[in-house]
JSON list of C-alpha atoms in Angstrom, two decimals:
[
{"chain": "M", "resi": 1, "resn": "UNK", "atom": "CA", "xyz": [-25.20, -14.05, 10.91]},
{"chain": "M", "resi": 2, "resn": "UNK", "atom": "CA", "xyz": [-22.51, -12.22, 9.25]},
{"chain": "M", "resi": 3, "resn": "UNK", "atom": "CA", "xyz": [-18.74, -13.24, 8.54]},
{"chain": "M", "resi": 4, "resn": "UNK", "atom": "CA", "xyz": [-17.06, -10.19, 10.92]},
{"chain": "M", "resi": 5, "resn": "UNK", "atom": "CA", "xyz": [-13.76, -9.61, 8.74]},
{"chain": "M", "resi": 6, "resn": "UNK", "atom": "CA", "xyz": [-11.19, -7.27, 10.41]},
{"chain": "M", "resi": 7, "resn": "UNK", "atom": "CA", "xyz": [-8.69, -5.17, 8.33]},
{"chain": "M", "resi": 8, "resn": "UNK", "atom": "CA", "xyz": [-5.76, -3.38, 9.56]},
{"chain": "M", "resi": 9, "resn": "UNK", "atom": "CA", "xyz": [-2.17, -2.42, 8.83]},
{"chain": "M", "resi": 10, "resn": "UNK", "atom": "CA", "xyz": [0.31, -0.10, 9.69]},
{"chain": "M", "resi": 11, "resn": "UNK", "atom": "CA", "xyz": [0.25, 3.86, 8.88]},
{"chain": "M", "resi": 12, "resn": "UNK", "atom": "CA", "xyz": [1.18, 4.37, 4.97]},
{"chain": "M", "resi": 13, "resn": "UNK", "atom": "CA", "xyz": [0.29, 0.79, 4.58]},
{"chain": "M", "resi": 14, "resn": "UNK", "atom": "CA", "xyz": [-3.55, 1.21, 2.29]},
{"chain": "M", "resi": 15, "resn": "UNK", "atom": "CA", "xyz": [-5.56, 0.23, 4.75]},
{"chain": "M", "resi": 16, "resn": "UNK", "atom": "CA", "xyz": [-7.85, 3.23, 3.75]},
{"chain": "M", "resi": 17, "resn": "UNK", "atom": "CA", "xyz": [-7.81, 2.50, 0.01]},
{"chain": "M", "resi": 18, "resn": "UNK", "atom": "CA", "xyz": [-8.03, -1.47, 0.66]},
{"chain": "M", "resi": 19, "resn": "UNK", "atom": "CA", "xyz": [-11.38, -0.68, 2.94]},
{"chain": "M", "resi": 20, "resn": "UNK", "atom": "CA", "xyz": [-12.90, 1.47, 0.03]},
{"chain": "M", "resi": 21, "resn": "UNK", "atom": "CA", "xyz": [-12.29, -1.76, -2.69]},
{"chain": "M", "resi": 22, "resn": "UNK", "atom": "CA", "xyz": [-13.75, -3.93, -0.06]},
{"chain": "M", "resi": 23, "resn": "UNK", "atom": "CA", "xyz": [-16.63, -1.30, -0.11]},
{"chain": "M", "resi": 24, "resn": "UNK", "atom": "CA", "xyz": [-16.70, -1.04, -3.91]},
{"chain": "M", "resi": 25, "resn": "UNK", "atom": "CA", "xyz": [-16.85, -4.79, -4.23]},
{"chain": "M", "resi": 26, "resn": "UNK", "atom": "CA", "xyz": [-20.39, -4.30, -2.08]},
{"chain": "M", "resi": 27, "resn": "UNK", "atom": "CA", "xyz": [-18.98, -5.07, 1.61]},
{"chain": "M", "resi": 28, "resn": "UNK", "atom": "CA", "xyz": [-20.51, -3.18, 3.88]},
{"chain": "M", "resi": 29, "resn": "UNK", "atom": "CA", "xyz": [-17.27, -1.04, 6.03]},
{"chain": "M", "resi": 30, "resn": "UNK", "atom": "CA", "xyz": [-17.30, 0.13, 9.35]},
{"chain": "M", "resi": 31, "resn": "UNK", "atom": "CA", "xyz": [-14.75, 2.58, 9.97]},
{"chain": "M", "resi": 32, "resn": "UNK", "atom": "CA", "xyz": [-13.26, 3.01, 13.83]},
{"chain": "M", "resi": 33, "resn": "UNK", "atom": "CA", "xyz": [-11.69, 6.27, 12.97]},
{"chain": "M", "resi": 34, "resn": "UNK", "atom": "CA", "xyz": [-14.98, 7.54, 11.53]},
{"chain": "M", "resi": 35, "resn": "UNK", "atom": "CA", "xyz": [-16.96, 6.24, 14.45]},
{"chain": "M", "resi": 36, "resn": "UNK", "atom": "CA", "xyz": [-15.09, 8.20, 16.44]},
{"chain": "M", "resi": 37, "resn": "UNK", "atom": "CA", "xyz": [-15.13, 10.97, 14.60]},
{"chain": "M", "resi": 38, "resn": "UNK", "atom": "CA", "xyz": [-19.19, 11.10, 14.76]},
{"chain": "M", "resi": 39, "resn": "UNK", "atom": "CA", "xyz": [-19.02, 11.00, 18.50]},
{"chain": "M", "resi": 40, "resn": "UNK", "atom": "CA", "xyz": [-16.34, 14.13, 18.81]},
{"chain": "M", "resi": 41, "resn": "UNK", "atom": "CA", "xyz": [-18.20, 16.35, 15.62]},
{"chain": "M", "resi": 42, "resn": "UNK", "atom": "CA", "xyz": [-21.77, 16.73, 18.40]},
{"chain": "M", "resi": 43, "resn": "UNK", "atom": "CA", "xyz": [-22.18, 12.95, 19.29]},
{"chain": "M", "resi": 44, "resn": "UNK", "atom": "CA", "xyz": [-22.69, 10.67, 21.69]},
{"chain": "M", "resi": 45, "resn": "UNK", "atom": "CA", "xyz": [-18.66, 11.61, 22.95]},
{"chain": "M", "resi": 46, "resn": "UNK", "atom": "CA", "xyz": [-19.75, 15.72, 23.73]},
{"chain": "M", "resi": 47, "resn": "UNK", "atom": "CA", "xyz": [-22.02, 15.29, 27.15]},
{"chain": "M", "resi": 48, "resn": "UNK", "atom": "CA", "xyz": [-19.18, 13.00, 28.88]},
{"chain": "M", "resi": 49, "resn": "UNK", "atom": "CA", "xyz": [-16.56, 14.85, 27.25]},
{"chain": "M", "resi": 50, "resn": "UNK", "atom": "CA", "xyz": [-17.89, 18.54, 28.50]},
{"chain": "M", "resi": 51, "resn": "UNK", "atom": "CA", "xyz": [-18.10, 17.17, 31.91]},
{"chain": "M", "resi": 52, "resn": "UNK", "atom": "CA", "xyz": [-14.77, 15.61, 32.39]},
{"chain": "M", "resi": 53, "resn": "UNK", "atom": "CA", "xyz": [-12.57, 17.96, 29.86]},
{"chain": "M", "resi": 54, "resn": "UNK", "atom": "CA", "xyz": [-14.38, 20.62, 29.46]},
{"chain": "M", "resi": 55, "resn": "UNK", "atom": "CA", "xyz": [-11.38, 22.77, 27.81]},
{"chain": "M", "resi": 56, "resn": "UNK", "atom": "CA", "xyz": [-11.68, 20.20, 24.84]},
{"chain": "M", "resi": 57, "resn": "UNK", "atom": "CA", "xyz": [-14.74, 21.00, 23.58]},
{"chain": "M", "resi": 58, "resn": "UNK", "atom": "CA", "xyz": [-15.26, 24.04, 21.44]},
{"chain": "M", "resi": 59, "resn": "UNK", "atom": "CA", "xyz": [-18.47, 24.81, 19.68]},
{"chain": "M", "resi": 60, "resn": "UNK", "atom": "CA", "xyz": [-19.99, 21.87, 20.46]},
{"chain": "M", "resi": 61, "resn": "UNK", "atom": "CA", "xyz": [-16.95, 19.47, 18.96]},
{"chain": "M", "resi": 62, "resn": "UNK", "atom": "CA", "xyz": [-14.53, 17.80, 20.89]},
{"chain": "M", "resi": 63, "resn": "UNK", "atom": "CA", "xyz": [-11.08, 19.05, 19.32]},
{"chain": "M", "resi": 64, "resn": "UNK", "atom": "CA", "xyz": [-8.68, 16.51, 18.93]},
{"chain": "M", "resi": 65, "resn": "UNK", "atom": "CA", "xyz": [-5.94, 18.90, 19.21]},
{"chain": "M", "resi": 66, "resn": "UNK", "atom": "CA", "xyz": [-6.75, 19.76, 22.50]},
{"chain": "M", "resi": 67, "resn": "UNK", "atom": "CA", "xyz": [-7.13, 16.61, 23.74]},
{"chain": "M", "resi": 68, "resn": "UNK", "atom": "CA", "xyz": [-3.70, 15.59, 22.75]},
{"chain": "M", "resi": 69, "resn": "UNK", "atom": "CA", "xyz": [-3.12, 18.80, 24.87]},
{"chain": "M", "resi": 70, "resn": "UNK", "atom": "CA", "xyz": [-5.09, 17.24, 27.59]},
{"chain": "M", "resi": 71, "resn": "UNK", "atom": "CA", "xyz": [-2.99, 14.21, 27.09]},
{"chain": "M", "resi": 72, "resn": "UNK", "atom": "CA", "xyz": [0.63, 15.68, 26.85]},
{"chain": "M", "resi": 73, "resn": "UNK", "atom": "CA", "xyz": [-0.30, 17.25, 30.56]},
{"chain": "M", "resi": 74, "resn": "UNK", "atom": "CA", "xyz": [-1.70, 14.72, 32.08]},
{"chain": "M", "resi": 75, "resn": "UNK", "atom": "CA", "xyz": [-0.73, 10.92, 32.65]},
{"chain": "M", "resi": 76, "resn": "UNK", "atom": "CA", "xyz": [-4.03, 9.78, 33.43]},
{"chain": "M", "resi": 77, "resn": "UNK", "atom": "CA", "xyz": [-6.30, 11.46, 30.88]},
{"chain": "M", "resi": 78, "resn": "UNK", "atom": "CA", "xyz": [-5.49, 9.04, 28.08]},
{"chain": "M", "resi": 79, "resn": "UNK", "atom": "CA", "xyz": [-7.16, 6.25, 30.58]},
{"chain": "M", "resi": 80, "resn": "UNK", "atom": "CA", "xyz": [-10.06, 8.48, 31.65]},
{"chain": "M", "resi": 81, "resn": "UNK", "atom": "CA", "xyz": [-10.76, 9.64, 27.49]},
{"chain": "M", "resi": 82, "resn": "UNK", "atom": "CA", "xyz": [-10.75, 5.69, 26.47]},
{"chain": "M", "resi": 83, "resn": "UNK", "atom": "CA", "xyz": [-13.39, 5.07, 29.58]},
{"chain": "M", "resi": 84, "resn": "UNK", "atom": "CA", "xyz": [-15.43, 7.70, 27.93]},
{"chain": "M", "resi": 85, "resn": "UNK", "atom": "CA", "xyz": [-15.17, 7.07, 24.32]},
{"chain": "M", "resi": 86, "resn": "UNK", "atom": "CA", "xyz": [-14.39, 2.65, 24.27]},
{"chain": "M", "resi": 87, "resn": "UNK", "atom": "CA", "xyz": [-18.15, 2.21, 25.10]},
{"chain": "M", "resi": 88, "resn": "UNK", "atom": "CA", "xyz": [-19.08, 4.43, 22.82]},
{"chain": "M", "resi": 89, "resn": "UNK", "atom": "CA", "xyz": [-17.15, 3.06, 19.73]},
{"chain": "M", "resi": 90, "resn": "UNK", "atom": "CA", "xyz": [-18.19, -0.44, 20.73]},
{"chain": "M", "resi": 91, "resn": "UNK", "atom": "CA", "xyz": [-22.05, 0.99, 20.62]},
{"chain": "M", "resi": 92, "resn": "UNK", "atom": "CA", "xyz": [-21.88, 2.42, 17.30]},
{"chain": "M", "resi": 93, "resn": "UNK", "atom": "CA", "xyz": [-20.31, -0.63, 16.09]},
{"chain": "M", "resi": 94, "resn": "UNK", "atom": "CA", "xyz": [-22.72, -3.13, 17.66]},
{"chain": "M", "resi": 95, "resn": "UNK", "atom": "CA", "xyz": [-25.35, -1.11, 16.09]},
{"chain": "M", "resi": 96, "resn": "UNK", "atom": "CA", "xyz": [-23.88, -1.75, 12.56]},
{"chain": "M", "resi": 97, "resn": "UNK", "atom": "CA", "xyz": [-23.58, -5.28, 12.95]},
{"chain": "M", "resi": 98, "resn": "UNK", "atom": "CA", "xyz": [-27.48, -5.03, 13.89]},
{"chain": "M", "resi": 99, "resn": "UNK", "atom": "CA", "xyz": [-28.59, -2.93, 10.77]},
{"chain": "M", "resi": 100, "resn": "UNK", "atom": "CA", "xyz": [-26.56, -5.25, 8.64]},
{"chain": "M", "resi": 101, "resn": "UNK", "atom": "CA", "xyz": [-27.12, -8.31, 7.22]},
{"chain": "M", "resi": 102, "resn": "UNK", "atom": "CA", "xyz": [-24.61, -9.24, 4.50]},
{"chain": "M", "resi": 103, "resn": "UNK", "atom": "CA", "xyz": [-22.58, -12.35, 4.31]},
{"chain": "M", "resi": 104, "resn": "UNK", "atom": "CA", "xyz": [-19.74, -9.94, 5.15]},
{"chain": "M", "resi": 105, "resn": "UNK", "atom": "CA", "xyz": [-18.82, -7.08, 7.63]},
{"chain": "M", "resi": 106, "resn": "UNK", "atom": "CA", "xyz": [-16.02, -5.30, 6.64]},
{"chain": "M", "resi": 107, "resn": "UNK", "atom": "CA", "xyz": [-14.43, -3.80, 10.42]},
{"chain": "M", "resi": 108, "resn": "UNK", "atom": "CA", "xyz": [-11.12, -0.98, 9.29]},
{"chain": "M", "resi": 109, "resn": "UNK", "atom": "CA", "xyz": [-9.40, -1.13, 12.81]},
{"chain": "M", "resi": 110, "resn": "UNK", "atom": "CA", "xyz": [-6.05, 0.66, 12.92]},
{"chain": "M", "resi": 111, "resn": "UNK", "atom": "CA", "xyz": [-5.65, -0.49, 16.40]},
{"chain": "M", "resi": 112, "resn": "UNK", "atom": "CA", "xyz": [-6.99, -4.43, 15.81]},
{"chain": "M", "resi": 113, "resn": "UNK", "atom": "CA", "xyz": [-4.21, -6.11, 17.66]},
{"chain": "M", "resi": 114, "resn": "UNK", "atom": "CA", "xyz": [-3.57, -2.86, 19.79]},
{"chain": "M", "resi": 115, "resn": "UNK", "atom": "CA", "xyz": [-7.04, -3.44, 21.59]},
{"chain": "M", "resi": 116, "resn": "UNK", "atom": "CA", "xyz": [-7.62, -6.99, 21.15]},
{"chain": "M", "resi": 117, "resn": "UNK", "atom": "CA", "xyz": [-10.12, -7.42, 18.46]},
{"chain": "M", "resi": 118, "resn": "UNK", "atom": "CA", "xyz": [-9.19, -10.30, 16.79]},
{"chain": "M", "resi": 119, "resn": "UNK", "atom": "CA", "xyz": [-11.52, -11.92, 20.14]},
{"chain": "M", "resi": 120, "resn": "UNK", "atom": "CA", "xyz": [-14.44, -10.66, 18.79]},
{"chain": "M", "resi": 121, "resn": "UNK", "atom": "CA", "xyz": [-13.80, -10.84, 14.30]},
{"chain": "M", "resi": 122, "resn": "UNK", "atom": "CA", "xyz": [-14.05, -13.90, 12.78]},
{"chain": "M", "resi": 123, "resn": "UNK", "atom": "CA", "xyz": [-10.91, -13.41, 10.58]},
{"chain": "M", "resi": 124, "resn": "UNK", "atom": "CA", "xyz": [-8.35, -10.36, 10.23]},
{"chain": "M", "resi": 125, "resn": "UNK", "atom": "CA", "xyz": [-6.74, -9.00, 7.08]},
{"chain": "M", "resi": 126, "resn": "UNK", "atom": "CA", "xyz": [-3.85, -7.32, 6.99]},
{"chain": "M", "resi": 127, "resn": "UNK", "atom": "CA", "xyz": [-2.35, -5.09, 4.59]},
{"chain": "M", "resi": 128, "resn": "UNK", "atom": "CA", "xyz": [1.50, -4.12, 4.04]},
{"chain": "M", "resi": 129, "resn": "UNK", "atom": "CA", "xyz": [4.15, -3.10, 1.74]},
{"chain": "M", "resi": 130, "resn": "UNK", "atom": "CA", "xyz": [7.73, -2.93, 2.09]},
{"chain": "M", "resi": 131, "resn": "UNK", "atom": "CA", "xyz": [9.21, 0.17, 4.47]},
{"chain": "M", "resi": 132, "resn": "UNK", "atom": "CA", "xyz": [10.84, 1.79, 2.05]},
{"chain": "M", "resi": 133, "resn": "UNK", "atom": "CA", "xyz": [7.36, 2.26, 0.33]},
{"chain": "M", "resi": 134, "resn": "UNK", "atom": "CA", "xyz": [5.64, 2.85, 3.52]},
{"chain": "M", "resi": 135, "resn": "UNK", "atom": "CA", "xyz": [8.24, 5.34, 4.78]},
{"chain": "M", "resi": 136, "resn": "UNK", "atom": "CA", "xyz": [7.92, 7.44, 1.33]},
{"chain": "M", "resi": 137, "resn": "UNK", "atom": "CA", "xyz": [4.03, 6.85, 1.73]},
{"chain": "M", "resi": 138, "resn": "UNK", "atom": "CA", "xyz": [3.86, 8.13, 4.86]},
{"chain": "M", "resi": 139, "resn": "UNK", "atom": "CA", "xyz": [6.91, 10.87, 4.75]},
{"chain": "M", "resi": 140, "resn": "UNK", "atom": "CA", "xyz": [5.22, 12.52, 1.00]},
{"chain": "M", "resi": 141, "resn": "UNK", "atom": "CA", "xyz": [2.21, 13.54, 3.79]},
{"chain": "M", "resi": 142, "resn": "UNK", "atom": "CA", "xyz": [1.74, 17.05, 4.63]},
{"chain": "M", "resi": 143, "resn": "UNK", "atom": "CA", "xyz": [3.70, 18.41, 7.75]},
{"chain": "M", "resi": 144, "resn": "UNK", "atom": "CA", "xyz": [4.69, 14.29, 8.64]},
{"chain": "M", "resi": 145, "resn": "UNK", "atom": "CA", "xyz": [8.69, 14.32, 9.46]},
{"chain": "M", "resi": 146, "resn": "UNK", "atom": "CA", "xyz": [10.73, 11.52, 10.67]},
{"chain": "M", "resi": 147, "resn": "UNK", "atom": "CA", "xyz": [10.14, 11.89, 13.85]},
{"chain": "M", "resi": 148, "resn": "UNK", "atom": "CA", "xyz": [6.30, 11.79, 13.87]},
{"chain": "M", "resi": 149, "resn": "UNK", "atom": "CA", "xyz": [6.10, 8.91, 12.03]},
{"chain": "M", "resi": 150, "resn": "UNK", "atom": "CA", "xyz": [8.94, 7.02, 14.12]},
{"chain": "M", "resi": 151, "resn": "UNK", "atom": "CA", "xyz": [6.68, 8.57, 17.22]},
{"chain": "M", "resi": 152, "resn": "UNK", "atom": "CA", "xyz": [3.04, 6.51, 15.25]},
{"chain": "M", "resi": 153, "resn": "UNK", "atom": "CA", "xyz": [5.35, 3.48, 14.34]},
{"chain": "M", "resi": 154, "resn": "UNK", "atom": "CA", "xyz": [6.51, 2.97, 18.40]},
{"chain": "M", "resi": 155, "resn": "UNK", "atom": "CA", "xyz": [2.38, 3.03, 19.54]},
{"chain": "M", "resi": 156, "resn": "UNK", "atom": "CA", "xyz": [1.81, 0.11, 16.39]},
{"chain": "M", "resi": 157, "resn": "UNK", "atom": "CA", "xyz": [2.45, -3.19, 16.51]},
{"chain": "M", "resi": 158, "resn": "UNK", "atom": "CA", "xyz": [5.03, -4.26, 14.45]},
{"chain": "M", "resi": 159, "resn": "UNK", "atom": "CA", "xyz": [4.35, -4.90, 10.64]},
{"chain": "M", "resi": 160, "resn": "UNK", "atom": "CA", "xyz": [6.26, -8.22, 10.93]},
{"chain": "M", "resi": 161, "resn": "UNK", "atom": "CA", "xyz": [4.04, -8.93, 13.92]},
{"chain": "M", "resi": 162, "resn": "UNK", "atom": "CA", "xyz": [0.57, -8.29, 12.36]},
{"chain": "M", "resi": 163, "resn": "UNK", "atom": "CA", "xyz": [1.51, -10.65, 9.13]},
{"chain": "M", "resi": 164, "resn": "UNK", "atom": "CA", "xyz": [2.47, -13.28, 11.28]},
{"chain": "M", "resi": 165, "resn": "UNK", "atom": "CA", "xyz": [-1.03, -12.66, 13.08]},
{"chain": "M", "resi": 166, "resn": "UNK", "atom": "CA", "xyz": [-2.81, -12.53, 9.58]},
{"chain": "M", "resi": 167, "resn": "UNK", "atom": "CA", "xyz": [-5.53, -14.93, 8.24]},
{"chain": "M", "resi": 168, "resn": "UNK", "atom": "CA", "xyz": [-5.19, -13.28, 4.89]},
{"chain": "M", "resi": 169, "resn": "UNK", "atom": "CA", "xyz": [-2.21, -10.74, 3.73]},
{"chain": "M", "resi": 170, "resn": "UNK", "atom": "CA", "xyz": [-2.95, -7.99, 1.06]},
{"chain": "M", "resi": 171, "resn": "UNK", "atom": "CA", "xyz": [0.16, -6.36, -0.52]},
{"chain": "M", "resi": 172, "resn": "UNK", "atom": "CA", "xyz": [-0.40, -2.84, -1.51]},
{"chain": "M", "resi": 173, "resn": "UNK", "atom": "CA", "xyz": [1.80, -2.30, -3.81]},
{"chain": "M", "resi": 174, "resn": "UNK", "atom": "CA", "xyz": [-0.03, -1.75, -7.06]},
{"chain": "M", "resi": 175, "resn": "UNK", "atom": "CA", "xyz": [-3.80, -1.05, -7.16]},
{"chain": "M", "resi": 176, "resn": "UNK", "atom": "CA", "xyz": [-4.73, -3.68, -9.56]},
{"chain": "M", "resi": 177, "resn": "UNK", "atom": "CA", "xyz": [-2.57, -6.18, -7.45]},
{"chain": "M", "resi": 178, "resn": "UNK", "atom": "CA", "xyz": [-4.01, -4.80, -4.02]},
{"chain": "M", "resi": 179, "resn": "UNK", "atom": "CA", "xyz": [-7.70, -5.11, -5.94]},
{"chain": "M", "resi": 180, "resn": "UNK", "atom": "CA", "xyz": [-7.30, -8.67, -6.96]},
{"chain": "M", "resi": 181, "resn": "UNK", "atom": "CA", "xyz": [-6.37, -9.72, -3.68]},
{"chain": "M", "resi": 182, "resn": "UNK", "atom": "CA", "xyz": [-9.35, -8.07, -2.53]},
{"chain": "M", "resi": 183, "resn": "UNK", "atom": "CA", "xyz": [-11.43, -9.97, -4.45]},
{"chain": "M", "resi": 184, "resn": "UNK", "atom": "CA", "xyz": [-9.70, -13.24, -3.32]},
{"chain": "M", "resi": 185, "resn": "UNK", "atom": "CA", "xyz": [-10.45, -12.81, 0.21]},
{"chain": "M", "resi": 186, "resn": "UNK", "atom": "CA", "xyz": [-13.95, -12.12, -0.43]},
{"chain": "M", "resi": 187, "resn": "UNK", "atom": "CA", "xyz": [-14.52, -14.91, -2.67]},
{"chain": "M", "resi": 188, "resn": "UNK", "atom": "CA", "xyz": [-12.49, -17.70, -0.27]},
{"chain": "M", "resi": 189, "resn": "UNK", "atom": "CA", "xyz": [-14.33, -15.91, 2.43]},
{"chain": "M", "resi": 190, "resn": "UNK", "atom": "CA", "xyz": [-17.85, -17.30, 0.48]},
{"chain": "M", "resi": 191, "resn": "UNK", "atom": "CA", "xyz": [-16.82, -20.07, -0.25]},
{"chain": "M", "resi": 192, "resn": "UNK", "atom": "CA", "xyz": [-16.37, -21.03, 3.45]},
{"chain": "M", "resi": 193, "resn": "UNK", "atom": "CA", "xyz": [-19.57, -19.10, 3.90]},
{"chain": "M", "resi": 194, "resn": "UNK", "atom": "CA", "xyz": [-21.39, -21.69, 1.98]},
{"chain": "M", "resi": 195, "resn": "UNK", "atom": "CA", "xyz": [-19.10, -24.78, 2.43]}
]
């Protein structure tokens, strides 16, 4: 049975470029974001999708610009996409824990807290940095502005929050810091392992 580590953190945080040292250190990742990215690009997600929003798939693809269409329109179609696509997610991730069987499973959840997966993970991660380097992080991005990212900070849990929640913290601020830490977790993480 593997050791079901979550990682998350706050946009502009390194959440993306922590997962990928977990993955270069040889832990496997599974990556919510991706996941649901298979199901949209002519996965599991099209069928249910055509039949209940049919104006949000094109070609085949669910378009995630016209579901936040959808979404802007409608009150109840963020409910009704979650019924459709929750399930799903929580298949595809199931069936990675099957094909798996490392000492450690890497899960990169922005929404850990969000959706209550700490339930289900046998310890979470979490990485930050201070807000000044998140806000220039997040605010060098293409097209972001203030607003947007004040918009994606309001639907996230609180930085402050998620540290509190933490079993292990990762500052991001340097790689080599950030890649050392990394290593850390994975090698307390063992030792419990085999303790």
């Amino acid at each position: 049975m593997s050791f079901l580590l979550g990682l998350t953190g706050s946009i502009g945080m390194g959440k993306s470029t922590t997962a990928a040292m977990f993955a270069d250190a040889g832990v496997p990742v599974w990556d919510a974001d991706a996941a649901v990215h298979q199901l949209y690009d002519g996965g599991a997600a099209v069928g249910p999708m055509t039949k209940h929003f049919p104006t949000a798939v094109q070609n085949g693809v669910v378009s995630r610009d016209a579901l936040k269409s959808i979404i802007a329109q409608d009150d109840t179609a963020l409910k009704a996409i979650e019924t459709i696509v929750h399930p799903l997610v929580a298949a595809n991730r199931q069936a990675f824990i099957d094909e798996h069987d490392d000492p450690i499973l890497l899960f990169d959840l922005p929404l850990l807290f969000e959706t209550g997966a700490e339930a289900w993970l046998d310890a979470v991660v979490v990485v930050t940095a201070p807000e000044d380097v998140q806000r220039q992080r997040v605010l060098n991005r293409p097209g972001m502005t203030e607003d947007q990212f004040r918009m994606i900070l309001s639907r996230q849990t609180p930085d402050a929050e998620k540290r509190k929640k933490a079993d292990y913290l990762i500052e991001t601020l340097t790689l080599d810091a950030a890649r050392r830490a990394v290593d850390t977790v994975i090698s307390q993480i063992r030792d419990q392992i085999d303790a």
